[in-house]
Each structure stands twice: as structure tokens, then as C-alpha cells.
PDB file of N, CA and C in Angstrom:
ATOM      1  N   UNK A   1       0.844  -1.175   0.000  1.00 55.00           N
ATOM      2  CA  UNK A   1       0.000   0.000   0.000  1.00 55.00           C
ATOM      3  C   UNK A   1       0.889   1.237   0.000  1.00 55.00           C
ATOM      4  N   UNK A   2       0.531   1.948  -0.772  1.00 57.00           N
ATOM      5  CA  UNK A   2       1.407   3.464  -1.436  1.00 57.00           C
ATOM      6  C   UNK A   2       0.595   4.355  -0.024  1.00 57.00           C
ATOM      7  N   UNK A   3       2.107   4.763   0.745  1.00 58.00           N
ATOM      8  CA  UNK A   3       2.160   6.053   2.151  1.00 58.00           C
ATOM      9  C   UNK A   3       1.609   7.277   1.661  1.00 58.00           C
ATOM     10  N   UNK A   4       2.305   7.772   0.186  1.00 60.00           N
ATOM     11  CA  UNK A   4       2.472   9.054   0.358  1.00 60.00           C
ATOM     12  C   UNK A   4       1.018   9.634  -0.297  1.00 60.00           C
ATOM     13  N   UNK A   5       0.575  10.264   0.490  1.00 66.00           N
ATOM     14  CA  UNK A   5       1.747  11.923   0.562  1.00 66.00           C
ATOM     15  C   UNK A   5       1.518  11.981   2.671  1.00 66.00           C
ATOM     16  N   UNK A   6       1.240  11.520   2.700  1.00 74.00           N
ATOM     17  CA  UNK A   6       0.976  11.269   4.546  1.00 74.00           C
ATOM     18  C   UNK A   6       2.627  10.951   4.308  1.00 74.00           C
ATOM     19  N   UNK A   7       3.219  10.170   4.055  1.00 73.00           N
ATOM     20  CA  UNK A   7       4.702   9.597   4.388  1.00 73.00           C
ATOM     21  C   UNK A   7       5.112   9.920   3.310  1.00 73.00           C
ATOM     22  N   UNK A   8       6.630   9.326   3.466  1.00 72.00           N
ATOM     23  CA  UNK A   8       7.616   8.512   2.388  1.00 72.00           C
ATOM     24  C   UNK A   8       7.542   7.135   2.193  1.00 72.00           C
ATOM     25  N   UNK A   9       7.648   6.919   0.719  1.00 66.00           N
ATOM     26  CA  UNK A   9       7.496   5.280   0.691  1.00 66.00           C
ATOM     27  C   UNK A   9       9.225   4.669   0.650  1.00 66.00           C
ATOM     28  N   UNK A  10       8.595   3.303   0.801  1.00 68.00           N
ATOM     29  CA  UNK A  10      10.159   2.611   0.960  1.00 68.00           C
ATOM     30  C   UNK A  10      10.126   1.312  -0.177  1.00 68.00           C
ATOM     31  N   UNK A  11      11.367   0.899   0.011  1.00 63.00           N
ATOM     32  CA  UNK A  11      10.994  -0.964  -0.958  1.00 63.00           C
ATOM     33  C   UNK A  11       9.791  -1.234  -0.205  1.00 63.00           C
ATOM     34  N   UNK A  12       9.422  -1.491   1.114  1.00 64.00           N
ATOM     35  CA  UNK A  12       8.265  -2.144   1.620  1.00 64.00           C
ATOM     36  C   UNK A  12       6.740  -1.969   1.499  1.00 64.00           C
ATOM     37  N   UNK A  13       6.864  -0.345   0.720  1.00 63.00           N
ATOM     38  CA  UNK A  13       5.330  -0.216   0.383  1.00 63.00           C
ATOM     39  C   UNK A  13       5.088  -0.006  -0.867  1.00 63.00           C
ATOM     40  N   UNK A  14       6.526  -0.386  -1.712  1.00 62.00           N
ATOM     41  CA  UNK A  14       6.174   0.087  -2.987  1.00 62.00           C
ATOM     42  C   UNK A  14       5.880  -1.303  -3.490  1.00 62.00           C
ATOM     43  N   UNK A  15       5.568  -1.761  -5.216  1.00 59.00           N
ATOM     44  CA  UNK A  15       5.736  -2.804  -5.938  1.00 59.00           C
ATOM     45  C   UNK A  15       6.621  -2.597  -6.491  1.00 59.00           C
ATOM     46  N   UNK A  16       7.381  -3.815  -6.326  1.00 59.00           N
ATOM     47  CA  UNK A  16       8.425  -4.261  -7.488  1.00 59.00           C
ATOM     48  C   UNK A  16       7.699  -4.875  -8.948  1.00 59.00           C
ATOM     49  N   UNK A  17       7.919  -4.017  -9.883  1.00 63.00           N
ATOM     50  CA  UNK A  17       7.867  -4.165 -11.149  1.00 63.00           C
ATOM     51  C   UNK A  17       9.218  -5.270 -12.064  1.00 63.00           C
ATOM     52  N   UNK A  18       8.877  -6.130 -12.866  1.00 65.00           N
ATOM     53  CA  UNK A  18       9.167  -6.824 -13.523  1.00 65.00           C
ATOM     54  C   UNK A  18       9.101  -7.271 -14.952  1.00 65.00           C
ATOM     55  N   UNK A  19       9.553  -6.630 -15.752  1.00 69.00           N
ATOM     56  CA  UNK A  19       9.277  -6.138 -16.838  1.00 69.00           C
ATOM     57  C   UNK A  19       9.295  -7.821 -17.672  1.00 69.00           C
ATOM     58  N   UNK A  20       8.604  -7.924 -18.451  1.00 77.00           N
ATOM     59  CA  UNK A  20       8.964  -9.003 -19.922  1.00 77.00           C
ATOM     60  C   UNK A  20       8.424 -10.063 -19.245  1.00 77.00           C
ATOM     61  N   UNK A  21       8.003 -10.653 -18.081  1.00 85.00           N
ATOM     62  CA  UNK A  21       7.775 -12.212 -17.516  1.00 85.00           C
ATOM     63  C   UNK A  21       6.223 -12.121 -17.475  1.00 85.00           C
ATOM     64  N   UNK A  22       6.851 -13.995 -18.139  1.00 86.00           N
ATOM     65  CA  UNK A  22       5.325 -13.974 -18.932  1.00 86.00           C
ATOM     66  C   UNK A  22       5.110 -15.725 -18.190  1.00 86.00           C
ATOM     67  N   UNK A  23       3.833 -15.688 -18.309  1.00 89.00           N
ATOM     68  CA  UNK A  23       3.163 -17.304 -17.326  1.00 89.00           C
ATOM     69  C   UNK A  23       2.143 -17.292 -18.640  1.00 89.00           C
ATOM     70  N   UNK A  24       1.555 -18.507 -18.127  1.00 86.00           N
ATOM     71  CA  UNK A  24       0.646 -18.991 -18.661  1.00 86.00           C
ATOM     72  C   UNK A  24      -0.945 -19.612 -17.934  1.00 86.00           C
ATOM     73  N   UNK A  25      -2.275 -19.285 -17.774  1.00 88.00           N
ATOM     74  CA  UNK A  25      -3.246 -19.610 -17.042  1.00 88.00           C
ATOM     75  C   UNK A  25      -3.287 -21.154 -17.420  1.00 88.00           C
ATOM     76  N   UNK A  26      -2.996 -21.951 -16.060  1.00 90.00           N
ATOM     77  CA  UNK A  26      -3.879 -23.330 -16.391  1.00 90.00           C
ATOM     78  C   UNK A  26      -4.993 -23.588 -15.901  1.00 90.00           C
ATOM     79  N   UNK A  27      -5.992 -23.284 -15.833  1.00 89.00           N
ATOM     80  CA  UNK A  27      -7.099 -23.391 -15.456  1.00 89.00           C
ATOM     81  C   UNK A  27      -8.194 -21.776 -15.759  1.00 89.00           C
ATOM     82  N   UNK A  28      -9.240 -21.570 -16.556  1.00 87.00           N
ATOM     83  CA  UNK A  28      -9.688 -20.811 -16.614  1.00 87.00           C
ATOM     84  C   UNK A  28     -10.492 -20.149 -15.682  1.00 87.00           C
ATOM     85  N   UNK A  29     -10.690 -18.400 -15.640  1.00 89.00           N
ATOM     86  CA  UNK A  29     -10.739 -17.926 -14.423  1.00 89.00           C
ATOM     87  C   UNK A  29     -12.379 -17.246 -14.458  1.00 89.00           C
ATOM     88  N   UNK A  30     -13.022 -16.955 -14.093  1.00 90.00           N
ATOM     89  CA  UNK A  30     -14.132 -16.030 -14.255  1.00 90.00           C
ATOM     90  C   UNK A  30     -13.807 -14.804 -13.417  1.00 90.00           C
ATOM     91  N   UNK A  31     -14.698 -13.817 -13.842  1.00 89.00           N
ATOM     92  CA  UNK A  31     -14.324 -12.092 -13.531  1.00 89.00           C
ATOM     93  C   UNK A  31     -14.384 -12.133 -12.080  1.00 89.00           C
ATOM     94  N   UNK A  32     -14.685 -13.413 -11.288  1.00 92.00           N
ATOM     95  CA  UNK A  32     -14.743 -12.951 -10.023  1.00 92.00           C
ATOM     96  C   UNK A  32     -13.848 -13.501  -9.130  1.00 92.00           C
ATOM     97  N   UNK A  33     -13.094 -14.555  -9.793  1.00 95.00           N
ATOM     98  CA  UNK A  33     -11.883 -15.316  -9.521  1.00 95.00           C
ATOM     99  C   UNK A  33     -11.538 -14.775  -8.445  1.00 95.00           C
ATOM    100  N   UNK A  34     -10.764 -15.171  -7.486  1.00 96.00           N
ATOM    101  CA  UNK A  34      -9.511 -14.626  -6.375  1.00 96.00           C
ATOM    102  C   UNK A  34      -8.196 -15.023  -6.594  1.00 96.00           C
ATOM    103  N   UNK A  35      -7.996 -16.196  -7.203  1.00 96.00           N
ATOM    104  CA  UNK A  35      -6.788 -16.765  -7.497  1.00 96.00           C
ATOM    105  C   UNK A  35      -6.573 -16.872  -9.050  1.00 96.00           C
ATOM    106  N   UNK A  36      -5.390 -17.353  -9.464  1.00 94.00           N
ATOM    107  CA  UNK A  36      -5.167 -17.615 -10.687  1.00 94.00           C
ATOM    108  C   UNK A  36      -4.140 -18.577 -10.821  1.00 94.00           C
ATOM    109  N   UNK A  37      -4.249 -20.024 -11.323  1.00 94.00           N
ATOM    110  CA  UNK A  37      -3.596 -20.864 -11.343  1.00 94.00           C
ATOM    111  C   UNK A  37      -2.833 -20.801 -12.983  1.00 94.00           C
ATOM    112  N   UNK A  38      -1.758 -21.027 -12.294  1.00 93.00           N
ATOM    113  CA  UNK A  38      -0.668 -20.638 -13.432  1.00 93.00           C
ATOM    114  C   UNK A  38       0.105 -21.803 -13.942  1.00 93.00           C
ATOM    115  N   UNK A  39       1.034 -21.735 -14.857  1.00 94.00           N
ATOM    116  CA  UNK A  39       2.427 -22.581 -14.778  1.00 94.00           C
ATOM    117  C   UNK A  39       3.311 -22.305 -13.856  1.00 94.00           C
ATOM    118  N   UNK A  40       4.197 -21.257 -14.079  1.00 95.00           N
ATOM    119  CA  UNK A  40       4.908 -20.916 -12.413  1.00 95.00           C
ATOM    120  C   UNK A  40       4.526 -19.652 -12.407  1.00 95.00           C
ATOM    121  N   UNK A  41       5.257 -19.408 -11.017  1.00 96.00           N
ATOM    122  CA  UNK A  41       4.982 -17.754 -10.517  1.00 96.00           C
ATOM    123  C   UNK A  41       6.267 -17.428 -10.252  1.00 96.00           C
ATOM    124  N   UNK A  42       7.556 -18.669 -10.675  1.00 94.00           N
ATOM    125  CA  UNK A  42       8.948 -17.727 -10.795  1.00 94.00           C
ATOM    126  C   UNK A  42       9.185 -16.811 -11.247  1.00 94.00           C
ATOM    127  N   UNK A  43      10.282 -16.325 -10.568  1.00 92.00           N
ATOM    128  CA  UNK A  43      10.846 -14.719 -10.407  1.00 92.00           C
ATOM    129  C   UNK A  43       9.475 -13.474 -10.426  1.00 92.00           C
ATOM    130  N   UNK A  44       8.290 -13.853 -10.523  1.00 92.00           N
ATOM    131  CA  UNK A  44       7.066 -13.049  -9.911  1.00 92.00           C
ATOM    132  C   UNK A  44       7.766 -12.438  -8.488  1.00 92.00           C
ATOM    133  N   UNK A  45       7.435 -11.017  -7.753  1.00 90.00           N
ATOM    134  CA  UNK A  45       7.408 -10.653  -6.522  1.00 90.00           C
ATOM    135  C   UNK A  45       6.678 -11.364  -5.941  1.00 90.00           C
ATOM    136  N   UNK A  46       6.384 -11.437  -4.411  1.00 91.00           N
ATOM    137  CA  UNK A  46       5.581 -12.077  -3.465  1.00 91.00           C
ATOM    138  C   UNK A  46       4.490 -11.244  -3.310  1.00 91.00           C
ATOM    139  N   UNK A  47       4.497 -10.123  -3.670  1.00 91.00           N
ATOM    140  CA  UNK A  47       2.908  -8.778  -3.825  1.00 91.00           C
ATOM    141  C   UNK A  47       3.221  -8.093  -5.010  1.00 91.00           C
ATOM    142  N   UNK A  48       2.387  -7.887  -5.984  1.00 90.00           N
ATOM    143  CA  UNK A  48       2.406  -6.952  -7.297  1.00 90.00           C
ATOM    144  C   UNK A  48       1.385  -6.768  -7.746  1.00 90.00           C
ATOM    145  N   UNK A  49       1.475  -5.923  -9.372  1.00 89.00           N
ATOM    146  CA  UNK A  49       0.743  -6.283  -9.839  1.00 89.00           C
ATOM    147  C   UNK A  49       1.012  -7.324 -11.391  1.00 89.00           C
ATOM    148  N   UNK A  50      -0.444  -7.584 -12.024  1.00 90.00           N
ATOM    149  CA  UNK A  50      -0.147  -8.578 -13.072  1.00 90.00           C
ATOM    150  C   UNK A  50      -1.404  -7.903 -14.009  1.00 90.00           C
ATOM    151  N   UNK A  51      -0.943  -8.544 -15.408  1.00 86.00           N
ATOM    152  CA  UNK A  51      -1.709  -8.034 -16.185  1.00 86.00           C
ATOM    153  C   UNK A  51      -2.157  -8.980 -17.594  1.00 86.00           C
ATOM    154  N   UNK A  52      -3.382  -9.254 -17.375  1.00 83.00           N
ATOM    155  CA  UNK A  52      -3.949 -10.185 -18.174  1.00 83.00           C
ATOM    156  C   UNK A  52      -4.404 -10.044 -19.488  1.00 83.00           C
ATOM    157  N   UNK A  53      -3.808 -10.421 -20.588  1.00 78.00           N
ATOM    158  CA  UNK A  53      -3.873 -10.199 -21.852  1.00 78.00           C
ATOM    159  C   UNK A  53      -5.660 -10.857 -22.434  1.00 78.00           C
ATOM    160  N   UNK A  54      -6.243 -10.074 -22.745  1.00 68.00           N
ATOM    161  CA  UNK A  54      -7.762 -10.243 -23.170  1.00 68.00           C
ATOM    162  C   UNK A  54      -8.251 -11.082 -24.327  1.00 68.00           C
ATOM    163  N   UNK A  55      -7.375 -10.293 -25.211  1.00 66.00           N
ATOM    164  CA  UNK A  55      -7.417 -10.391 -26.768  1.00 66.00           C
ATOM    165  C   UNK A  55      -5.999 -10.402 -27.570  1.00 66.00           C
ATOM    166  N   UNK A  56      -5.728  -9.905 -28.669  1.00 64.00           N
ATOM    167  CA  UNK A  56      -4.622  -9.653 -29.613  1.00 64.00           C
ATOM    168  C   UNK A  56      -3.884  -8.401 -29.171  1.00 64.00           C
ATOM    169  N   UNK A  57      -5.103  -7.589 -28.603  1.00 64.00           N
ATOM    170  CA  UNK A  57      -4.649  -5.895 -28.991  1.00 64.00           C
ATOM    171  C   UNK A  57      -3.831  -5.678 -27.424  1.00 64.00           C
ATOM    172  N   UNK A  58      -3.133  -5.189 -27.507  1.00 64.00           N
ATOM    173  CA  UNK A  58      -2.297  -5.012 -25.905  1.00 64.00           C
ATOM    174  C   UNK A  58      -3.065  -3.893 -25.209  1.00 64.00           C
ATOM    175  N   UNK A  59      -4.461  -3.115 -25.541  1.00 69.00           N
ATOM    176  CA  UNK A  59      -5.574  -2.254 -24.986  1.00 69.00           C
ATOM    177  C   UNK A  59      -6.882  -3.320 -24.423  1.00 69.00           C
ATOM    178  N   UNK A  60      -6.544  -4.203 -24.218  1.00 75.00           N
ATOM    179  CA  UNK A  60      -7.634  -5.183 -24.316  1.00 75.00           C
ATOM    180  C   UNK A  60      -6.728  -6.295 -22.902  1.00 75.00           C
ATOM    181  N   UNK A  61      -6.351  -5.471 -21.954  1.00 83.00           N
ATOM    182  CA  UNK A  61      -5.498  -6.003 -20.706  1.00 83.00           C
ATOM    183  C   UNK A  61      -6.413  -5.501 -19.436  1.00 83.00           C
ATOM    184  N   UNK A  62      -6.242  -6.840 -18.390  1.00 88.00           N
ATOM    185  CA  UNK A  62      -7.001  -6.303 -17.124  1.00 88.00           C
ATOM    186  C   UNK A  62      -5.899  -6.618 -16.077  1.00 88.00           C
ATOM    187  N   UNK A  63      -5.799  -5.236 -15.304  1.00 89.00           N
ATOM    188  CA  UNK A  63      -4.634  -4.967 -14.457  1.00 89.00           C
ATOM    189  C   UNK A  63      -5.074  -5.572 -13.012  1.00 89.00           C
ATOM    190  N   UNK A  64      -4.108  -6.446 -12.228  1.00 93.00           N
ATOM    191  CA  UNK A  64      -4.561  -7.191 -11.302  1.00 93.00           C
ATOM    192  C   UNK A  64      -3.477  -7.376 -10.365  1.00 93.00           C
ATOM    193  N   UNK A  65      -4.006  -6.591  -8.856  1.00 93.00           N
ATOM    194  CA  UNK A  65      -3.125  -6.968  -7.825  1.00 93.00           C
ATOM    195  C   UNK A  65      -3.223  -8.498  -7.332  1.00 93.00           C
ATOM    196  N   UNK A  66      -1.966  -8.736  -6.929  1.00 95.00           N
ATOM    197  CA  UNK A  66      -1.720  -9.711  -5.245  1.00 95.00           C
ATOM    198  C   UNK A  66      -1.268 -10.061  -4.508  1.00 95.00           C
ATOM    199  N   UNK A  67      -1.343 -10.474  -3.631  1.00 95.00           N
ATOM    200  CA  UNK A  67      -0.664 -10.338  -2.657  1.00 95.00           C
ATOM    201  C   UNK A  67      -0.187 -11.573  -1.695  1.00 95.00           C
ATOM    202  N   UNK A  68       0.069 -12.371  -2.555  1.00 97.00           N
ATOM    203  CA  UNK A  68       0.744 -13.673  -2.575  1.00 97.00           C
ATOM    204  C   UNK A  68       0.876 -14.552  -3.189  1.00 97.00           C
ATOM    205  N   UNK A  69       2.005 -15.494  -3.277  1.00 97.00           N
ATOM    206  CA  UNK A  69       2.198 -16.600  -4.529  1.00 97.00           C
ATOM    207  C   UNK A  69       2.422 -17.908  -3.765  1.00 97.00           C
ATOM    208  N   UNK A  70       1.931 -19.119  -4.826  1.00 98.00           N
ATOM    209  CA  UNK A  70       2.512 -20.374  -4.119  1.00 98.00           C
ATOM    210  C   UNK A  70       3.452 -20.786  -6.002  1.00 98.00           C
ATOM    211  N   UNK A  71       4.048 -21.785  -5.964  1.00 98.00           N
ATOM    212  CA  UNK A  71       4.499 -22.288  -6.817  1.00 98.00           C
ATOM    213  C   UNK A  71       4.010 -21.951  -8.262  1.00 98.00           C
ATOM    214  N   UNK A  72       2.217 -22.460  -8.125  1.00 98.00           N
ATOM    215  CA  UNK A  72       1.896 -22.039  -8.965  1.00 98.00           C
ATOM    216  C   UNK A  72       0.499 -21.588  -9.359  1.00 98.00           C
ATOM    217  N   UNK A  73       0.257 -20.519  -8.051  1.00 98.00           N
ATOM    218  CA  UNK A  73      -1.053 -19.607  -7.892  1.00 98.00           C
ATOM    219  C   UNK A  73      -0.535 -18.046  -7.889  1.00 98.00           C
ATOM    220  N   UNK A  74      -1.520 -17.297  -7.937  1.00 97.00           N
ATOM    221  CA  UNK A  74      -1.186 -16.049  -7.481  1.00 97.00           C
ATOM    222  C   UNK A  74      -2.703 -16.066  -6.815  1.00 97.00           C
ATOM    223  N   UNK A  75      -2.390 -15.249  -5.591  1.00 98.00           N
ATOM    224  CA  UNK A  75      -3.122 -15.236  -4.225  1.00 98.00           C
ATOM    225  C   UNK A  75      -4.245 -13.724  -3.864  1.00 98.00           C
ATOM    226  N   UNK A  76      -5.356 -13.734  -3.530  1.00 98.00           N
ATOM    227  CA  UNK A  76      -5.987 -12.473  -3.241  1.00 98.00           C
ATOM    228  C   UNK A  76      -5.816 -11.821  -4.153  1.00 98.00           C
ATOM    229  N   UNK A  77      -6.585 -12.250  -4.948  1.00 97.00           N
ATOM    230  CA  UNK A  77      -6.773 -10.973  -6.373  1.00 97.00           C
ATOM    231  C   UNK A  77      -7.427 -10.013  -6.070  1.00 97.00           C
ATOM    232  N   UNK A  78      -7.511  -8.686  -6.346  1.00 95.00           N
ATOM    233  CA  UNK A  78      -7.832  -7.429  -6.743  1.00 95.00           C
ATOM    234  C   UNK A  78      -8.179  -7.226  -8.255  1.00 95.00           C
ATOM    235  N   UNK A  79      -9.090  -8.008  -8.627  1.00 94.00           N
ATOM    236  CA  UNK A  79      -9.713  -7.506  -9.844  1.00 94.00           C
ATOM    237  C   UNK A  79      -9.643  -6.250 -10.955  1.00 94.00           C
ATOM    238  N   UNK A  80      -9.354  -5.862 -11.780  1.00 91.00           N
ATOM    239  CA  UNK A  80      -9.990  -4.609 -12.184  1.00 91.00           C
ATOM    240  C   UNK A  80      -9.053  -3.593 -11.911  1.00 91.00           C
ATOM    241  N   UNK A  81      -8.314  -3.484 -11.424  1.00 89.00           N
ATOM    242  CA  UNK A  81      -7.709  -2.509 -10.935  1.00 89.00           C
ATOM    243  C   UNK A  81      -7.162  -1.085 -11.932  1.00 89.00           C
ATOM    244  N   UNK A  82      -7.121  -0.046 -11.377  1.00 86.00           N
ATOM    245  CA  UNK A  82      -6.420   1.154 -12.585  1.00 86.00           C
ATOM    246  C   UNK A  82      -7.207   1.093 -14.068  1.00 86.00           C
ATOM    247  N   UNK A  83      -8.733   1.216 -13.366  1.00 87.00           N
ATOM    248  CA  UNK A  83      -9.792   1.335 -14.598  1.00 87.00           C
ATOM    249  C   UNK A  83      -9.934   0.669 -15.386  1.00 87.00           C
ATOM    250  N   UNK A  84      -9.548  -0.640 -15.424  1.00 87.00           N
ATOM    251  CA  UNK A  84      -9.795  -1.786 -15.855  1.00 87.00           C
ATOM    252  C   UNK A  84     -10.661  -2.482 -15.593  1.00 87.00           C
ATOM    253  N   UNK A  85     -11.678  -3.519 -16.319  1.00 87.00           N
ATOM    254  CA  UNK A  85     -12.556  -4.063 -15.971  1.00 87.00           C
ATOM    255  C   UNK A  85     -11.832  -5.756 -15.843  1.00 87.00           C
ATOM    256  N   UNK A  86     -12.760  -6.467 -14.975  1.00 89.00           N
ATOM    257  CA  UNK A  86     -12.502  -8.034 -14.669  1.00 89.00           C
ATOM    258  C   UNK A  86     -12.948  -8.854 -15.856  1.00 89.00           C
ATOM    259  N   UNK A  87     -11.805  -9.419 -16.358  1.00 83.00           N
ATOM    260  CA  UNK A  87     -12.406 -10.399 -17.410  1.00 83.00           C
ATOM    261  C   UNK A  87     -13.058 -11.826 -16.975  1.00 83.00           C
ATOM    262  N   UNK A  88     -13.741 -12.882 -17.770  1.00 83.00           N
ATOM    263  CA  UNK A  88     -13.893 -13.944 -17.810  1.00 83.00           C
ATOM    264  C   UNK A  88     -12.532 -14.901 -18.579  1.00 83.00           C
ATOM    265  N   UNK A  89     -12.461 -16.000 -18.650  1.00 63.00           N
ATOM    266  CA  UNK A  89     -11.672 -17.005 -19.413  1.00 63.00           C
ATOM    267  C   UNK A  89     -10.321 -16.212 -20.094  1.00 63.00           C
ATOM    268  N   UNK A  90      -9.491 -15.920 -19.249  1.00 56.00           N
ATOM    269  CA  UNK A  90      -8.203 -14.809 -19.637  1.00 56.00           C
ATOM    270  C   UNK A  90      -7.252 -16.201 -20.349  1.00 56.00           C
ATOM    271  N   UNK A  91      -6.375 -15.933 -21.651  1.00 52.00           N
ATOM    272  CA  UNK A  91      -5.782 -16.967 -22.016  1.00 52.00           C
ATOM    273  C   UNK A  91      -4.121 -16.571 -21.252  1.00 52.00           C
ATOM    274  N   UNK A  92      -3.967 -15.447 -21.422  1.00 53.00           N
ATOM    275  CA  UNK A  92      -2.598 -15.466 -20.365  1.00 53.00           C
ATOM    276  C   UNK A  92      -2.163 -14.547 -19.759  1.00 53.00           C
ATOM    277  N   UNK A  93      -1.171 -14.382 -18.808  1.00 55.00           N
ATOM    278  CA  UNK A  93      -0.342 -13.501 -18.068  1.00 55.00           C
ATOM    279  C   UNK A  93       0.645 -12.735 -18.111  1.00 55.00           C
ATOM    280  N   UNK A  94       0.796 -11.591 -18.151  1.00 50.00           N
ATOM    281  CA  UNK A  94       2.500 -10.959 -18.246  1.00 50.00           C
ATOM    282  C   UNK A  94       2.450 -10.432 -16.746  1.00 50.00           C
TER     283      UNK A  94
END
């Protein structure tokens, strides 16, 4: 969770961003999902965000916090996020 402007932020409240890493959904999700079962969630942070490719067009992405990983889940989804809407049946992950 982003401090400022009450504080300063640190590594601990910011996200680590990870540019180019890409997963794959094994199991399809509906818009109301909490989890998302993946192939792996290597080199993923342990809280971020992720962003789910819709369609072809790279405008056609739904931006998605969480805030934990196992091998090969990502944990407490945040849907929708940064004016994005929640998709159904997402084919994959960056």
C-alpha cells in the first residue's frame, strides 16, 4: 500500500515491477476469480501487480493486484484494478 503523501514510501510499500515475464493460465478464471492458477509464478514478486492479456490488442489487458504466490497460484486478487474491468476465461499472463 502506497504512504504518500501522509509519508515517504520505501521498498516495503512500494511494488516491485518486472518487466517481460510472462506465465501462462492453467485453469480458466471467471471475472470474479480470487486466485489464478498458473504454470509458475517464478521470479514473480511475493505482492504486485499482473496483467492479463484479453485479446490480440495489448488495450484489451485487465490490471490485477496480489498479494501472494505459491508455486503455482497467485493469491488475493484485486480484480480490475487502474480502470480496468474483470475479465472472464483470460488466455494469459504478463
Amino acid at each position: 500500500m502506497v504512504n504518500f503523501p501522509q509519508s515517504f514510501d520505501d521498498n516495503d510499500s512500494l511494488f516491485l515491477a518486472v518487466n517481460n515475464l510472462r506465465t501462462t493460465l492453467t485453469i480458466d478464471m471467471s471475472d470474479s476469480d480470487t486466485t489464478a492458477t498458473v504454470v509458475t509464478t517464478a521470479g514473480f514478486p511475493p505482492t504486485g501487480y499482473i496483467s492479463i492479456l484479453t485479446g490480440n490488442d495489448i488495450l484489451d489487458t485487465e490490471a490485477i493486484t496480489y498479494n501472494g504466490t505459491t508455486a503455482t497460484t497467485f493469491l488475493n486478487l484485486n480484480r480490475g484494478t487502474d480502470g480496468t474491468s474483470a475479465f472472464s476465461t483470460c488466455p494469459e499472463i504478463m
